[in-house]
DNA sequence: CGAATAATTGACCGAAATCAATACGGGTGG
DNA sequence: CCACCCGTATTGATTTCGGTCAATTATTCG
């Protein structure tokens, strides 16, 4: 069941029959090794990618060889669905870890668009949630300091992985190097390292060999000013809003 | 003709008949004074807003009173169209300058969705372009220094205003304070001021009483690593890609 | 085991923030 | 018309956060 996690991390849960329709739209699956480019920037693409296993990035290759991350994806994410409408991508798609993806030819998506308006709407909806995540990244980068950014990012990944059953809320695998985290948070690997140490010293969380152990969920969320509602996630269990939420005197 | 600029800044130009359909979906127009909140965060909204005149922001109100900008909008932008599908907003919408907006009740949009799939697709498309702009903001914040960020932002605004006829490519009005620019670029007002001075000294551009005068378009774009293709804009005239574009050895 | 990759730590530097004071500009009201 | 005010812009002095450079230690994996 390749689509087992599709949209599962999102408020709009797909039904069983919709899942079946999606399964039929898959032309094939493919594996990628960590570091491989899945879709080259500026390529005109004829298919969209559903991530089944692993982590993928969306990034811009800078002229100096650096890689500018704009997005990270977990299993169940439709990585480049928006390419279906945009035709041309403004960024590249790559495998951050070893990955398995399911490929949806745009032709099949076009058929779905014609025949299943309800499902189509959900797919579109998921692109809007991508945009919401982008906005969270903007806030993180523009307004938080190094420690806050890393804490915030770890909370985000915890929430997203929790929604697809890849985290129990306290512990999850995150196969990213400190340099990768730096790319996400706009920091150097060296400084990420220092921040990670601080998080450990403050007993908020610890990272050891790609395992993130959250010691103080509330404290980590507070430290990262993390508000899960941003992501419009299903919260299967715990961790609702943390910092009192928006007061906003009317 | 309130919708005169709608989607005009985008690749997908609407036809005259589509414009007429949109006009009919407007329930009323409204004016807002600079600084006013148009949509409060977490409000459930029943209408979406097309900006007709002025500049609007999308932002998160932080607990410390600061305002975290995630987006800026120019005339012709459907500011919160995505709220139509999301129902609930993850951020507030505000008037940065005095504004005029056209209000589209979601009921009317629902009618359009039923009867005009082609137009519906264009509207959806415009939300994807919002996401593309978000991605550009992420890159700007994560990877550029202060001078590059401001230069990049000015190029973005120039390109977007050019597309709707509010810039001639060399000069445009930008009714933002240096503190506002700082909110966009993740900088303090003080440092924005220093950067603006540098831009003037390097003869790239000058800003005087809300008028941006671009002295060296190529140089400014280079300084800001600006690539207009990000925004999927119609380029009515000049300024195609600047820095050779993606080489990407296959 | 040994090579490569990743993490860690220290010393030093530099970009941007902070704090603080001053100048400007344009609108208001006497 | 001018004086006053308030928001904005400007500039300097100082501090701090994060980057850079460099070396060392762990891990991982073939």
mmCIF file of N, CA and C in Angstrom, chain A residues 60 63 68, chain B residues 132-133 136-137 139-140 144 147-162 214 217-233 235 238-245:
data_model
loop_
_atom_site.group_PDB
_atom_site.id
_atom_site.type_symbol
_atom_site.label_atom_id
_atom_site.label_comp_id
_atom_site.label_asym_id
_atom_site.label_seq_id
_atom_site.Cartn_x
_atom_site.Cartn_y
_atom_site.Cartn_z
ATOM 1 N N UNK A 60 17.392 24.848 -4.289
ATOM 2 C CA UNK A 60 17.921 25.597 -5.416
ATOM 3 C C UNK A 60 19.435 25.421 -5.401
ATOM 4 N N UNK A 63 24.938 29.277 -7.524
ATOM 5 C CA UNK A 63 26.047 29.329 -8.483
ATOM 6 C C UNK A 63 27.368 28.941 -7.819
ATOM 7 N N UNK A 68 20.528 25.526 -1.642
ATOM 8 C CA UNK A 68 19.580 26.309 -0.836
ATOM 9 C C UNK A 68 18.296 25.522 -0.636
ATOM 10 N N UNK B 132 5.453 29.739 -4.624
ATOM 11 C CA UNK B 132 6.757 29.958 -5.260
ATOM 12 C C UNK B 132 7.418 31.202 -4.684
ATOM 13 N N UNK B 133 6.613 32.218 -4.427
ATOM 14 C CA UNK B 133 7.159 33.436 -3.824
ATOM 15 C C UNK B 133 7.637 33.158 -2.400
ATOM 16 N N UNK B 136 10.976 31.756 -2.574
ATOM 17 C CA UNK B 136 12.012 32.751 -2.813
ATOM 18 C C UNK B 136 12.367 33.474 -1.520
ATOM 19 N N UNK B 137 11.373 33.713 -0.716
ATOM 20 C CA UNK B 137 11.634 34.383 0.570
ATOM 21 C C UNK B 137 12.491 33.506 1.464
ATOM 22 N N UNK B 139 14.695 31.279 0.524
ATOM 23 C CA UNK B 139 16.072 31.331 0.023
ATOM 24 C C UNK B 139 16.732 32.643 0.430
ATOM 25 N N UNK B 140 16.001 33.721 0.276
ATOM 26 C CA UNK B 140 16.551 35.030 0.616
ATOM 27 C C UNK B 140 16.993 35.076 2.066
ATOM 28 N N UNK B 144 21.130 34.672 2.064
ATOM 29 C CA UNK B 144 21.700 35.945 1.635
ATOM 30 C C UNK B 144 22.033 36.816 2.838
ATOM 31 N N UNK B 147 22.742 43.039 2.652
ATOM 32 C CA UNK B 147 22.702 43.804 1.409
ATOM 33 C C UNK B 147 22.032 43.009 0.296
ATOM 34 N N UNK B 148 22.379 41.736 0.229
ATOM 35 C CA UNK B 148 21.781 40.891 -0.811
ATOM 36 C C UNK B 148 20.273 40.768 -0.622
ATOM 37 N N UNK B 149 19.853 40.655 0.630
ATOM 38 C CA UNK B 149 18.410 40.505 0.892
ATOM 39 C C UNK B 149 17.635 41.717 0.430
ATOM 40 N N UNK B 150 18.123 42.888 0.803
ATOM 41 C CA UNK B 150 17.397 44.108 0.440
ATOM 42 C C UNK B 150 17.406 44.280 -1.074
ATOM 43 N N UNK B 151 18.550 44.051 -1.692
ATOM 44 C CA UNK B 151 18.635 44.158 -3.146
ATOM 45 C C UNK B 151 17.666 43.175 -3.794
ATOM 46 N N UNK B 152 17.656 41.964 -3.293
ATOM 47 C CA UNK B 152 16.778 40.932 -3.823
ATOM 48 C C UNK B 152 15.315 41.332 -3.681
ATOM 49 N N UNK B 153 14.969 41.854 -2.527
ATOM 50 C CA UNK B 153 13.584 42.247 -2.290
ATOM 51 C C UNK B 153 13.174 43.386 -3.222
ATOM 52 N N UNK B 154 14.053 44.348 -3.393
ATOM 53 C CA UNK B 154 13.722 45.463 -4.284
ATOM 54 C C UNK B 154 13.545 44.962 -5.717
ATOM 55 N N UNK B 155 14.359 44.018 -6.121
ATOM 56 C CA UNK B 155 14.196 43.431 -7.453
ATOM 57 C C UNK B 155 12.853 42.714 -7.561
ATOM 58 N N UNK B 156 12.504 41.991 -6.515
ATOM 59 C CA UNK B 156 11.223 41.289 -6.541
ATOM 60 C C UNK B 156 10.075 42.270 -6.692
ATOM 61 N N UNK B 157 10.095 43.309 -5.892
ATOM 62 C CA UNK B 157 8.999 44.275 -5.968
ATOM 63 C C UNK B 157 8.988 44.973 -7.319
ATOM 64 N N UNK B 158 10.160 45.283 -7.819
ATOM 65 C CA UNK B 158 10.224 45.908 -9.136
ATOM 66 C C UNK B 158 9.593 44.998 -10.193
ATOM 67 N N UNK B 159 9.936 43.737 -10.149
ATOM 68 C CA UNK B 159 9.408 42.796 -11.143
ATOM 69 C C UNK B 159 7.888 42.663 -11.014
ATOM 70 N N UNK B 160 7.428 42.560 -9.779
ATOM 71 C CA UNK B 160 5.992 42.375 -9.591
ATOM 72 C C UNK B 160 5.219 43.636 -9.964
ATOM 73 N N UNK B 161 5.776 44.789 -9.635
ATOM 74 C CA UNK B 161 5.080 46.036 -9.964
ATOM 75 C C UNK B 161 5.167 46.325 -11.456
ATOM 76 N N UNK B 162 6.271 45.928 -12.042
ATOM 77 C CA UNK B 162 6.415 46.081 -13.492
ATOM 78 C C UNK B 162 5.322 45.317 -14.213
ATOM 79 N N UNK B 214 15.940 52.830 -9.532
ATOM 80 C CA UNK B 214 16.970 51.833 -9.811
ATOM 81 C C UNK B 214 17.980 52.417 -10.788
ATOM 82 N N UNK B 217 20.028 48.247 -12.986
ATOM 83 C CA UNK B 217 19.167 47.063 -12.848
ATOM 84 C C UNK B 217 19.977 45.763 -12.823
ATOM 85 N N UNK B 218 20.895 45.641 -13.759
ATOM 86 C CA UNK B 218 21.719 44.428 -13.810
ATOM 87 C C UNK B 218 22.518 44.260 -12.530
ATOM 88 N N UNK B 219 23.138 45.354 -12.134
ATOM 89 C CA UNK B 219 23.982 45.295 -10.946
ATOM 90 C C UNK B 219 23.176 44.979 -9.700
ATOM 91 N N UNK B 220 21.995 45.559 -9.603
ATOM 92 C CA UNK B 220 21.154 45.310 -8.438
ATOM 93 C C UNK B 220 20.716 43.849 -8.403
ATOM 94 N N UNK B 221 20.347 43.335 -9.553
ATOM 95 C CA UNK B 221 19.926 41.934 -9.625
ATOM 96 C C UNK B 221 21.086 41.015 -9.262
ATOM 97 N N UNK B 222 22.268 41.374 -9.737
ATOM 98 C CA UNK B 222 23.444 40.567 -9.423
ATOM 99 C C UNK B 222 23.730 40.621 -7.926
ATOM 100 N N UNK B 223 23.665 41.832 -7.384
ATOM 101 C CA UNK B 223 23.923 42.002 -5.954
ATOM 102 C C UNK B 223 22.938 41.189 -5.108
ATOM 103 N N UNK B 224 21.701 41.066 -5.596
ATOM 104 C CA UNK B 224 20.688 40.361 -4.828
ATOM 105 C C UNK B 224 20.479 38.928 -5.277
ATOM 106 N N UNK B 225 21.337 38.480 -6.201
ATOM 107 C CA UNK B 225 21.194 37.123 -6.752
ATOM 108 C C UNK B 225 19.752 36.881 -7.172
ATOM 109 N N UNK B 226 19.194 37.862 -7.819
ATOM 110 C CA UNK B 226 17.768 37.790 -8.162
ATOM 111 C C UNK B 226 17.550 37.085 -9.491
ATOM 112 N N UNK B 227 16.654 36.123 -9.453
ATOM 113 C CA UNK B 227 16.297 35.406 -10.685
ATOM 114 C C UNK B 227 14.805 35.527 -10.889
ATOM 115 N N UNK B 228 14.393 36.324 -11.840
ATOM 116 C CA UNK B 228 12.959 36.627 -11.989
ATOM 117 C C UNK B 228 12.116 35.408 -12.309
ATOM 118 N N UNK B 229 12.710 34.385 -12.885
ATOM 119 C CA UNK B 229 11.921 33.221 -13.278
ATOM 120 C C UNK B 229 11.263 32.539 -12.080
ATOM 121 N N UNK B 230 11.778 32.783 -10.901
ATOM 122 C CA UNK B 230 11.181 32.246 -9.684
ATOM 123 C C UNK B 230 9.721 32.549 -9.562
ATOM 124 N N UNK B 231 9.371 33.731 -9.985
ATOM 125 C CA UNK B 231 8.028 34.226 -9.710
ATOM 126 C C UNK B 231 7.062 33.893 -10.834
ATOM 127 N N UNK B 232 7.575 33.220 -11.862
ATOM 128 C CA UNK B 232 6.733 32.861 -12.991
ATOM 129 C C UNK B 232 6.000 34.088 -13.526
ATOM 130 N N UNK B 233 6.688 35.208 -13.555
ATOM 131 C CA UNK B 233 6.043 36.451 -13.975
ATOM 132 C C UNK B 233 6.050 36.600 -15.487
ATOM 133 N N UNK B 235 7.116 38.803 -18.165
ATOM 134 C CA UNK B 235 8.091 39.893 -18.248
ATOM 135 C C UNK B 235 7.723 40.724 -19.462
ATOM 136 N N UNK B 238 12.098 44.035 -20.425
ATOM 137 C CA UNK B 238 13.492 43.643 -20.228
ATOM 138 C C UNK B 238 13.711 42.587 -19.149
ATOM 139 N N UNK B 239 14.872 42.661 -18.554
ATOM 140 C CA UNK B 239 15.321 41.897 -17.389
ATOM 141 C C UNK B 239 14.963 40.409 -17.417
ATOM 142 N N UNK B 240 15.618 39.703 -18.275
ATOM 143 C CA UNK B 240 15.561 38.245 -18.239
ATOM 144 C C UNK B 240 16.585 37.767 -17.237
ATOM 145 N N UNK B 241 16.815 36.473 -17.203
ATOM 146 C CA UNK B 241 17.759 35.906 -16.229
ATOM 147 C C UNK B 241 19.066 36.681 -16.205
ATOM 148 N N UNK B 242 19.664 36.669 -15.063
ATOM 149 C CA UNK B 242 20.866 37.483 -14.906
ATOM 150 C C UNK B 242 22.138 36.659 -14.869
ATOM 151 N N UNK B 243 22.234 35.796 -13.901
ATOM 152 C CA UNK B 243 23.508 35.125 -13.653
ATOM 153 C C UNK B 243 23.673 33.839 -14.428
ATOM 154 N N UNK B 244 23.596 33.882 -15.723
ATOM 155 C CA UNK B 244 23.862 32.751 -16.617
ATOM 156 C C UNK B 244 22.828 31.629 -16.483
ATOM 157 N N UNK B 245 22.140 31.564 -15.357
ATOM 158 C CA UNK B 245 21.158 30.516 -15.175
ATOM 159 C C UNK B 245 21.800 29.217 -14.772
#
